[in-house]
CSV table of C-alpha atoms in Angstrom, one decimal:
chain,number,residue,atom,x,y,z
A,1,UNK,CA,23.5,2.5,77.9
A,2,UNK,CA,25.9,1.6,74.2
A,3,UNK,CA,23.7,1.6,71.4
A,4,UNK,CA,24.1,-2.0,69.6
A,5,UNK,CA,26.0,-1.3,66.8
A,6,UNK,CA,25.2,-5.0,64.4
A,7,UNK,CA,28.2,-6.5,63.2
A,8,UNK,CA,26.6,-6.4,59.7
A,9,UNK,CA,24.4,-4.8,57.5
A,10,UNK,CA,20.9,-7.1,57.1
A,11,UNK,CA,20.2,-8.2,53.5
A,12,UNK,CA,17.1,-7.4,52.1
A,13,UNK,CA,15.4,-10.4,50.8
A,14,UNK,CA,14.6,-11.0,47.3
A,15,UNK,CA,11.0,-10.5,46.2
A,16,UNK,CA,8.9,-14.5,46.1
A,17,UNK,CA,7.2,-16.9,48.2
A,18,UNK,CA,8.0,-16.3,51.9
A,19,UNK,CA,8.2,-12.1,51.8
A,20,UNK,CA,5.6,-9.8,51.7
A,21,UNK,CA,5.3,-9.4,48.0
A,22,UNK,CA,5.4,-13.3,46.9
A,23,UNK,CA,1.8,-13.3,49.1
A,24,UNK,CA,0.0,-11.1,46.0
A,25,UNK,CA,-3.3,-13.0,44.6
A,26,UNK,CA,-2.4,-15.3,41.8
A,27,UNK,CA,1.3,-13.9,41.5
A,28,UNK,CA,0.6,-11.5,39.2
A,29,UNK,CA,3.5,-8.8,39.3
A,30,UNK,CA,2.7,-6.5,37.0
A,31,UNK,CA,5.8,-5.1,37.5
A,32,UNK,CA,7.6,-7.9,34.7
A,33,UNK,CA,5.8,-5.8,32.0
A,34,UNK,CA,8.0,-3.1,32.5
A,35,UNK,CA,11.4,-4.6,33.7
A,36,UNK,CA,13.2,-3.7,30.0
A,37,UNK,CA,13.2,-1.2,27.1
A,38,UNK,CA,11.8,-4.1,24.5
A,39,UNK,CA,9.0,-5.7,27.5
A,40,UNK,CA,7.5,-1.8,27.3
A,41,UNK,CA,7.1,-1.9,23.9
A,42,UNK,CA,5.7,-4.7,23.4
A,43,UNK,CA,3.2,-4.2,25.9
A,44,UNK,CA,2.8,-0.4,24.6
A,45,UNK,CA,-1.0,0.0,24.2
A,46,UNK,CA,-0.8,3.5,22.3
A,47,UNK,CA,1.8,4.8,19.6
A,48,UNK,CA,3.1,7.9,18.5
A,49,UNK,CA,4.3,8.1,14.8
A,50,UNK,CA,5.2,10.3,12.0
A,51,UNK,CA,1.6,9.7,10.4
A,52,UNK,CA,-0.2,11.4,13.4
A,53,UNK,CA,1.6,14.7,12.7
A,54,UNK,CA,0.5,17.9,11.1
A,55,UNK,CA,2.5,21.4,11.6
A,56,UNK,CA,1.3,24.5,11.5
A,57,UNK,CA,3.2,27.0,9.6
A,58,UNK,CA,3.1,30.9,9.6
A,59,UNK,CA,3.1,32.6,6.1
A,60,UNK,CA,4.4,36.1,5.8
A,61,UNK,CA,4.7,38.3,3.1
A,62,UNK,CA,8.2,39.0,1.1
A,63,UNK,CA,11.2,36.6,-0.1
A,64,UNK,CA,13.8,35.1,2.3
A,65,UNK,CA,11.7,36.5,5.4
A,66,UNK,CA,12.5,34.4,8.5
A,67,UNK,CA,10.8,36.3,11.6
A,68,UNK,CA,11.0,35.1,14.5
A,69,UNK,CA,7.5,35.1,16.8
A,70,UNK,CA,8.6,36.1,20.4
A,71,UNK,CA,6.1,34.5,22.7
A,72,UNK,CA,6.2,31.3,20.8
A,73,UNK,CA,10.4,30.2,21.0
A,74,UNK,CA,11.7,28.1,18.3
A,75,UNK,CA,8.6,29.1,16.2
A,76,UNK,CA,9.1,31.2,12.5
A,77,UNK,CA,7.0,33.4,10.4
A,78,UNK,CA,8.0,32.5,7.0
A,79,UNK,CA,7.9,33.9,3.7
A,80,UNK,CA,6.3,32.1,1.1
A,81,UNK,CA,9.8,30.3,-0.6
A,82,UNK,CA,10.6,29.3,2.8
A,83,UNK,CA,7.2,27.7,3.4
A,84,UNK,CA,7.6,25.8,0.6
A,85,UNK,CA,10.7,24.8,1.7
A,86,UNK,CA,9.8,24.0,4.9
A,87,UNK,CA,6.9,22.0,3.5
A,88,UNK,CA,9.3,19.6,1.3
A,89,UNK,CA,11.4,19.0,4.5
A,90,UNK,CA,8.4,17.9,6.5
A,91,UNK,CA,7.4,15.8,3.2
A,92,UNK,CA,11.2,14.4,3.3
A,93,UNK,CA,10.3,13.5,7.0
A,94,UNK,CA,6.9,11.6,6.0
A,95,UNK,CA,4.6,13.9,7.9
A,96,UNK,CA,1.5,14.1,6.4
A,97,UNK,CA,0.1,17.1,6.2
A,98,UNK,CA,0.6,21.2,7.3
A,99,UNK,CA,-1.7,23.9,8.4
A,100,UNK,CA,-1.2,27.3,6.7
A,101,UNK,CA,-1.9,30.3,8.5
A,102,UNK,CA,-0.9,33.9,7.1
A,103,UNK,CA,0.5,37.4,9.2
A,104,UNK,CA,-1.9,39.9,7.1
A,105,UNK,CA,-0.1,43.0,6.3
A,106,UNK,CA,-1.8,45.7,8.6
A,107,UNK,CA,-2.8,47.8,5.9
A,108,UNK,CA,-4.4,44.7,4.4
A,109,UNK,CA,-7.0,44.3,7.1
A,110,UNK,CA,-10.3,45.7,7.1
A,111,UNK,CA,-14.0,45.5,8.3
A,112,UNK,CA,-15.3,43.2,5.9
A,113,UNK,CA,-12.1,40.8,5.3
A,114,UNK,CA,-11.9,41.6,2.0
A,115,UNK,CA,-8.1,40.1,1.9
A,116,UNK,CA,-9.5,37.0,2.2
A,117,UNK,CA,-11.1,36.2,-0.7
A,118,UNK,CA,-8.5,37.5,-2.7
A,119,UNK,CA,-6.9,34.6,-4.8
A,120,UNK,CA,-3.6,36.5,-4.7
A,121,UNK,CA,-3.9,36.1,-0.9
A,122,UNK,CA,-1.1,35.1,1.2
A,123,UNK,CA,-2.3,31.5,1.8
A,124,UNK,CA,-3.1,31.5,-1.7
A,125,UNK,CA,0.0,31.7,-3.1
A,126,UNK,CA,1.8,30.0,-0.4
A,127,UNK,CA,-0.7,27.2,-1.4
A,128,UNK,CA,0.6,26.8,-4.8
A,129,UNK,CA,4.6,27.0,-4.1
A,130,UNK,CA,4.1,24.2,-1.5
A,131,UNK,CA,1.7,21.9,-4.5
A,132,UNK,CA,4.7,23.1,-6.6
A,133,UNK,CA,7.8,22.2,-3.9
A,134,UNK,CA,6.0,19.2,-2.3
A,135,UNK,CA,3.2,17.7,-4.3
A,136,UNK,CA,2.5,14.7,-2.0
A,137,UNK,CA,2.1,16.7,1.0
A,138,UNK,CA,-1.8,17.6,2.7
A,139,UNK,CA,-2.3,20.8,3.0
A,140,UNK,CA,-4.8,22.4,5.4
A,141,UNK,CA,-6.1,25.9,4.9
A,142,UNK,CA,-7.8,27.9,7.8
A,143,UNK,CA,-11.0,29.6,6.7
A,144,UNK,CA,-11.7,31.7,9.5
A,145,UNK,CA,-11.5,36.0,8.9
A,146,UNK,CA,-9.6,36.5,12.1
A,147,UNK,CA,-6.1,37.2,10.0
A,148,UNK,CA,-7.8,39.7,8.0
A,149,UNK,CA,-10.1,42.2,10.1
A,150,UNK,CA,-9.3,44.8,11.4
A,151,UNK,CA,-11.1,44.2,14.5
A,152,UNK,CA,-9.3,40.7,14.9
A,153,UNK,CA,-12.4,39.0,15.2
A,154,UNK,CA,-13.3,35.7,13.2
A,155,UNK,CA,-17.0,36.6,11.9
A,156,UNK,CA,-18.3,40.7,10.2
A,157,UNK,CA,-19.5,43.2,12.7
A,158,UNK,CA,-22.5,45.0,12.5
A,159,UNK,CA,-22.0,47.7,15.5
A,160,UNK,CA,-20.9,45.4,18.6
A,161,UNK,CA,-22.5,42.1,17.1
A,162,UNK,CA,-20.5,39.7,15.2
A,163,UNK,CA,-23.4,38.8,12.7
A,164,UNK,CA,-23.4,34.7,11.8
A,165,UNK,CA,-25.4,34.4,8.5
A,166,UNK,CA,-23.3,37.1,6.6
A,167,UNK,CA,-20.1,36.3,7.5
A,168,UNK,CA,-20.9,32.7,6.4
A,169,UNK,CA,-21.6,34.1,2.9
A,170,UNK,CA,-17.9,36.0,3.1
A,171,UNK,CA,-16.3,32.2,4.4
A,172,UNK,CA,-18.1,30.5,1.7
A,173,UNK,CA,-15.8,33.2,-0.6
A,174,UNK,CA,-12.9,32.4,1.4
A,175,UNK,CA,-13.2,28.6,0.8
A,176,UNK,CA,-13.4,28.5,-2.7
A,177,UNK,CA,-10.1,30.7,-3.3
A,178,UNK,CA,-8.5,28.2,-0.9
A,179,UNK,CA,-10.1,25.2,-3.3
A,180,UNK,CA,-9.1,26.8,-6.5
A,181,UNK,CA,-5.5,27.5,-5.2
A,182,UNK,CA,-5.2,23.6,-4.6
A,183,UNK,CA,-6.2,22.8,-0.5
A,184,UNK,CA,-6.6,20.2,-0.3
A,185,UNK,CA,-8.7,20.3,3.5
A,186,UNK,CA,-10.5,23.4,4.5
A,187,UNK,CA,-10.7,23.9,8.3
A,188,UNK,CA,-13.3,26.3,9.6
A,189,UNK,CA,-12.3,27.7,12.5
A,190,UNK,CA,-14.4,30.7,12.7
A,191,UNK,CA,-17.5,28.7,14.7
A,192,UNK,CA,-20.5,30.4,13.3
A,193,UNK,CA,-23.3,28.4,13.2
A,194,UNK,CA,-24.3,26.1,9.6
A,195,UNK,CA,-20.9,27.6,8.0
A,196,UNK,CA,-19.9,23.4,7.6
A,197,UNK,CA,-23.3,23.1,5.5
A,198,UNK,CA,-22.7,26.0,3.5
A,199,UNK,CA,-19.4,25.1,2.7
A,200,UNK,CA,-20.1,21.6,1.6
A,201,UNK,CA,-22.1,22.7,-0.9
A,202,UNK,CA,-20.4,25.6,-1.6
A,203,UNK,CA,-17.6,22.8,-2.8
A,204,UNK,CA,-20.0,20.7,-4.6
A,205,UNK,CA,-21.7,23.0,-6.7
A,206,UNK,CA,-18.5,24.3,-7.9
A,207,UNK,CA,-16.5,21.2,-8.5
A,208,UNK,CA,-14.5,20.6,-5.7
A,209,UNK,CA,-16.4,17.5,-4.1
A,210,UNK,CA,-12.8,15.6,-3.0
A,211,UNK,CA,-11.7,18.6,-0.7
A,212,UNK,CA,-12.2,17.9,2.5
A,213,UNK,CA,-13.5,19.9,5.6
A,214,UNK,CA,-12.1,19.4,8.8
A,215,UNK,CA,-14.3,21.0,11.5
A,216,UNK,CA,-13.1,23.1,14.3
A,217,UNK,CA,-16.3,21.6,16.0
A,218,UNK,CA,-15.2,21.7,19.5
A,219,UNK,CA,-13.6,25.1,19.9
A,220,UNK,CA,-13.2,27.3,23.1
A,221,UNK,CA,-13.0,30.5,24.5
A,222,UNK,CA,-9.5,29.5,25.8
A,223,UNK,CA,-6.6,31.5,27.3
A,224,UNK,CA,-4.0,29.1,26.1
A,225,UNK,CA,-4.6,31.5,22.0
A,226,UNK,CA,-2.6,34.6,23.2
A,227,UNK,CA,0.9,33.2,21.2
A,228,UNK,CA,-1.1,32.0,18.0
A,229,UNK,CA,-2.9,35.8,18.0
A,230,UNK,CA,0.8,37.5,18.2
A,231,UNK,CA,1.9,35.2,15.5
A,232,UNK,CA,-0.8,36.0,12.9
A,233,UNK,CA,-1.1,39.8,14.4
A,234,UNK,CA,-4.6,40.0,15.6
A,235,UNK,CA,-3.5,40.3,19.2
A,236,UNK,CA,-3.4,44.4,19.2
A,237,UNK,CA,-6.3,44.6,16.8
A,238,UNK,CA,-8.8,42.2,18.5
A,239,UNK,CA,-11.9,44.6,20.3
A,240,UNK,CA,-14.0,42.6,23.3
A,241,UNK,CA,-13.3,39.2,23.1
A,242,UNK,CA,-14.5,35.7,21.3
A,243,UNK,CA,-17.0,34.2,23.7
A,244,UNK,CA,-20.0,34.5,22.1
A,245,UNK,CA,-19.6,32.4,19.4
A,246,UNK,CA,-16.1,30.2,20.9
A,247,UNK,CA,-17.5,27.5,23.6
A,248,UNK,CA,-17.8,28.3,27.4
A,249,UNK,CA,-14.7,26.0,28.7
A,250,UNK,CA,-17.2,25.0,31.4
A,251,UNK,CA,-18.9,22.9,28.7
A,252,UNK,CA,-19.1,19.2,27.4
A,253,UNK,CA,-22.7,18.0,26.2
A,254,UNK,CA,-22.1,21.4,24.3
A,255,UNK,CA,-19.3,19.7,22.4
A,256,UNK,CA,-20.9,16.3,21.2
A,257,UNK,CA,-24.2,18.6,19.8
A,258,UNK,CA,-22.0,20.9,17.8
A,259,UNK,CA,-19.7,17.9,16.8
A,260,UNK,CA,-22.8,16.2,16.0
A,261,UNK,CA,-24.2,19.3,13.9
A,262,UNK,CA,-20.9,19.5,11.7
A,263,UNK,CA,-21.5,15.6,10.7
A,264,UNK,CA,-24.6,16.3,10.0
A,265,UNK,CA,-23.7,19.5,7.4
A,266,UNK,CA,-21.0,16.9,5.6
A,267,UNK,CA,-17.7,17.0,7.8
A,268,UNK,CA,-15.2,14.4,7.2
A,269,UNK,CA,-13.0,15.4,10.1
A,270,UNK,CA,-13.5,16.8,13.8
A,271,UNK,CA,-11.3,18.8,16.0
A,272,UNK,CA,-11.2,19.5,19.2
A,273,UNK,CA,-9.5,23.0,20.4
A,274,UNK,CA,-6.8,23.4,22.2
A,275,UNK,CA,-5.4,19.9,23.5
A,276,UNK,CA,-3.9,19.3,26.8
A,277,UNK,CA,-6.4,20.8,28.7
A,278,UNK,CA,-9.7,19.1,26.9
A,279,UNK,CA,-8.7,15.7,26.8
A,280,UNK,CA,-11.7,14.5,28.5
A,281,UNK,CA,-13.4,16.6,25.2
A,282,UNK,CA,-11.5,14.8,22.9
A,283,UNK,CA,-12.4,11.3,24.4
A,284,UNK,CA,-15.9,11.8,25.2
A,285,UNK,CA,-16.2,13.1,20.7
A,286,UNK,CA,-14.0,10.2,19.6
A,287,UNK,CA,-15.6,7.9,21.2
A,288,UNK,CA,-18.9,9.0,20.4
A,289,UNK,CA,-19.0,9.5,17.2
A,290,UNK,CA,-16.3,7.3,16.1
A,291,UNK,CA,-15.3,9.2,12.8
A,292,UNK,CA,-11.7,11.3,12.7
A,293,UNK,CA,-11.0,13.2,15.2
A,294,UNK,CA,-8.0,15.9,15.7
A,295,UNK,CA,-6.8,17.7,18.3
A,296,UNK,CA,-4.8,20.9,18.2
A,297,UNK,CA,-1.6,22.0,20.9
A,298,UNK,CA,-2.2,25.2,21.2
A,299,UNK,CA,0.5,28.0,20.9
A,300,UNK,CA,0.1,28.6,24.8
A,301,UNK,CA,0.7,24.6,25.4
A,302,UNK,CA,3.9,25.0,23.0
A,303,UNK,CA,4.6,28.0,24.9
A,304,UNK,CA,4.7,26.2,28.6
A,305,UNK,CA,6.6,23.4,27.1
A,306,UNK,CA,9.5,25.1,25.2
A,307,UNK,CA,9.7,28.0,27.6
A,308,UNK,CA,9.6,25.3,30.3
A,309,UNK,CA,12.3,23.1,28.8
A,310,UNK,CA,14.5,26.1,27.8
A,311,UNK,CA,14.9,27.5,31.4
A,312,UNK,CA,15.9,23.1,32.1
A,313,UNK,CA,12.9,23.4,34.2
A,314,UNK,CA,12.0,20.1,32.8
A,315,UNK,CA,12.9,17.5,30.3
A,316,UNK,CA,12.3,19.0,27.1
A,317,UNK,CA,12.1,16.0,25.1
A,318,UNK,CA,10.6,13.6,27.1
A,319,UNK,CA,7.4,16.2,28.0
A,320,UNK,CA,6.8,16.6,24.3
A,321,UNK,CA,6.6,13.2,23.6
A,322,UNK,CA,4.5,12.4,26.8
A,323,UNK,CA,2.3,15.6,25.7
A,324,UNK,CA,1.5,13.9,22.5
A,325,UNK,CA,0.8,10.8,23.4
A,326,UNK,CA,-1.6,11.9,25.6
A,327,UNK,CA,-3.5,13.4,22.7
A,328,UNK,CA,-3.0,9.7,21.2
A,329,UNK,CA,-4.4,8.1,24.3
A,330,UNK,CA,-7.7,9.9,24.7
A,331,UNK,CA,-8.5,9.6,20.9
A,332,UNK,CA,-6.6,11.4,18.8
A,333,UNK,CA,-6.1,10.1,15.1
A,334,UNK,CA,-4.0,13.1,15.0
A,335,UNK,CA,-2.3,16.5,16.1
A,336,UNK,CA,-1.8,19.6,15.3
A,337,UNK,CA,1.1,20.5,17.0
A,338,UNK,CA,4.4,23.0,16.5
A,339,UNK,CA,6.8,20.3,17.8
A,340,UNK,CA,5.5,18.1,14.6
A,341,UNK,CA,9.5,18.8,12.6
A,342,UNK,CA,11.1,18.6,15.6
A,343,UNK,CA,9.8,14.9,16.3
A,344,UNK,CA,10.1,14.0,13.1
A,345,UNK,CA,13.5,14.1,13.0
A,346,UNK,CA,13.8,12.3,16.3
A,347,UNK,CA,12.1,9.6,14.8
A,348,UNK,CA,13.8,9.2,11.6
A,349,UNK,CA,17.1,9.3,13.5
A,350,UNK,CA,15.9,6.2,15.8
């Protein structure tokens, strides 16, 4: 038996009344949202701009220093003239604010932190030069004692334990360095119970009652740290690990009680930490709270991303973007995030 071989190829007919798709209830396509560049934003429900931006930025000690950090591509420890450079450049770019973080000389680091209420620390100074370089830019400073023990941990040891109530006393030292230098937000990282109370009036009594704090309140145990912890140098120095004071990842009531507690001591600010993979975190304390709320892409979400979009495994561009916006979309009034220069730039260009 021939095949039948059709003298011509069948149209296919156009979507409306009579085919398949012109029978949907009410003919509402919601397909003609998305037909053209201009209908999709129009219709855009959330937005990505410079204003949601804050970059992180690795202080090291020395002039002209440019070092390069090898699990985070793309990423620089700088000395403190660059930092300041860098700092005017983001200013140029109308990002709002950076987050300083220092690489401790090794010798520097001890049991009891002591670096870090020196106020001829690196932050310190790299504090100053960027008020000097770029005086209309935010700058967040970390008060945690991670960069500066020589155990890499974020509270004091006493034997095994990582005691809260001192080590509170030692960031209460750290903060008001930080205040005196010129931050203009302090971000405890460090997750020790009543350090946001002790801070706040810490900054009251002595005169610095327009800094703000910015609260590491939801902060966990997470994997997705090993980058950020070569970049400051506590990854070889850290003994045990963080989970008795960083949150079981497991958790989420957890989250909206120490969130809540944080308020409570005086903070102006929340963040939830890392990103990506607590969205559902940073929804459930955004929306429940309804105050500012921040989350931070981690050095291992960078990581994936760059490493990712280096090998052309994916689109680079495109996944940053998309990575941010989710950020945006579950609540976000802003993000901490290493790709903050790069779209900048894209978005000043157009």
């Amino acid at each position: 038996m021939t095949a039948h071989t059709p003298s011509h190829t069948p149209s296919i007919p156009a979507d409306g009344p009579g085919t398949v798709a012109g029978q949907i209830v009410g003919g509402r396509r919601m397909r003609r949202n998305r037909r053209t560049d201009w209908q999709r934003r129009l219709v855009r429900e959330t937005a990505l701009t410079v204003d949601d931006l804050i970059w992180p930025l690795f202080v090291v000690e020395g002039t002209g220093v440019r070092q390069p950090v090898a699990s985070m591509p793309g990423v620089h420890r700088l000395s403190v003239d660059y930092v300041a450079e860098a700092a005017a450049e983001a200013a140029s770019l109308g990002i709002p604010a950076i987050a300083l973080f220092p690489f401790t000389d090794p010798d520097l680091r001890d049991e009891t932190a002591s670096e870090a209420v020196n106020d001829g620390n690196l932050v310190c100074r790299a504090t100053r030069a960027i008020k000097h370089a770029a005086p209309g830019i935010g700058i967040i400073t970390d008060v945690a004692l991670d960069p500066y023990t020589s155990h890499g941990h974020d509270g004091l040891l006493a034997g095994d334990e990582i005691v809260n109530d001192a080590t509170v006393e030692r960031l209460i030292e750290q903060t008001l360095v930080q205040a005196a230098a010129g931050a203009d937000v302090i971000a405890p990282s460090d997750m020790m119970d009543g350090r946001i109370g002790a801070i706040r009036q810490a900054l009251d009594e002595a005169g610095y009652t327009h800094v703000q704090i910015m609260s590491y309140a939801a902060k966990y145990a997470s994997a997705f740290y090993g980058p950020f912890r070569d970049a400051i140098g506590s990854n070889k120095t850290l003994r045990g690990d963080k989970r008795t004071y960083q949150m079981d990842p497991g958790n989420t009531d957890e989250a909206l009680r120490e969130a809540e507690l944080d308020l409570a001591e005086g903070a102006d600010m929340l963040m939830v930490k890392p990103g990506m993979p607590y969205l559902d975190i940073l929804w459930r304390v955004s929306q429940t709270f309804g105050v500012p709320t921040f989350a931070y892409q981690v050095s291992g979400e960078y990581a994936m991303i760059r490493g990712a979009a280096d090998r052309g495994w994916i689109d680079g561009e495109r996944a940053i973007l998309e990575s941010l916006l989710a950020f945006k979309r579950a609540g976000a009034d802003g993000i901490l995030t290493y790709f903050a220069l790069d779209v900048a730039k894209r978005q000043k260009a157009g």
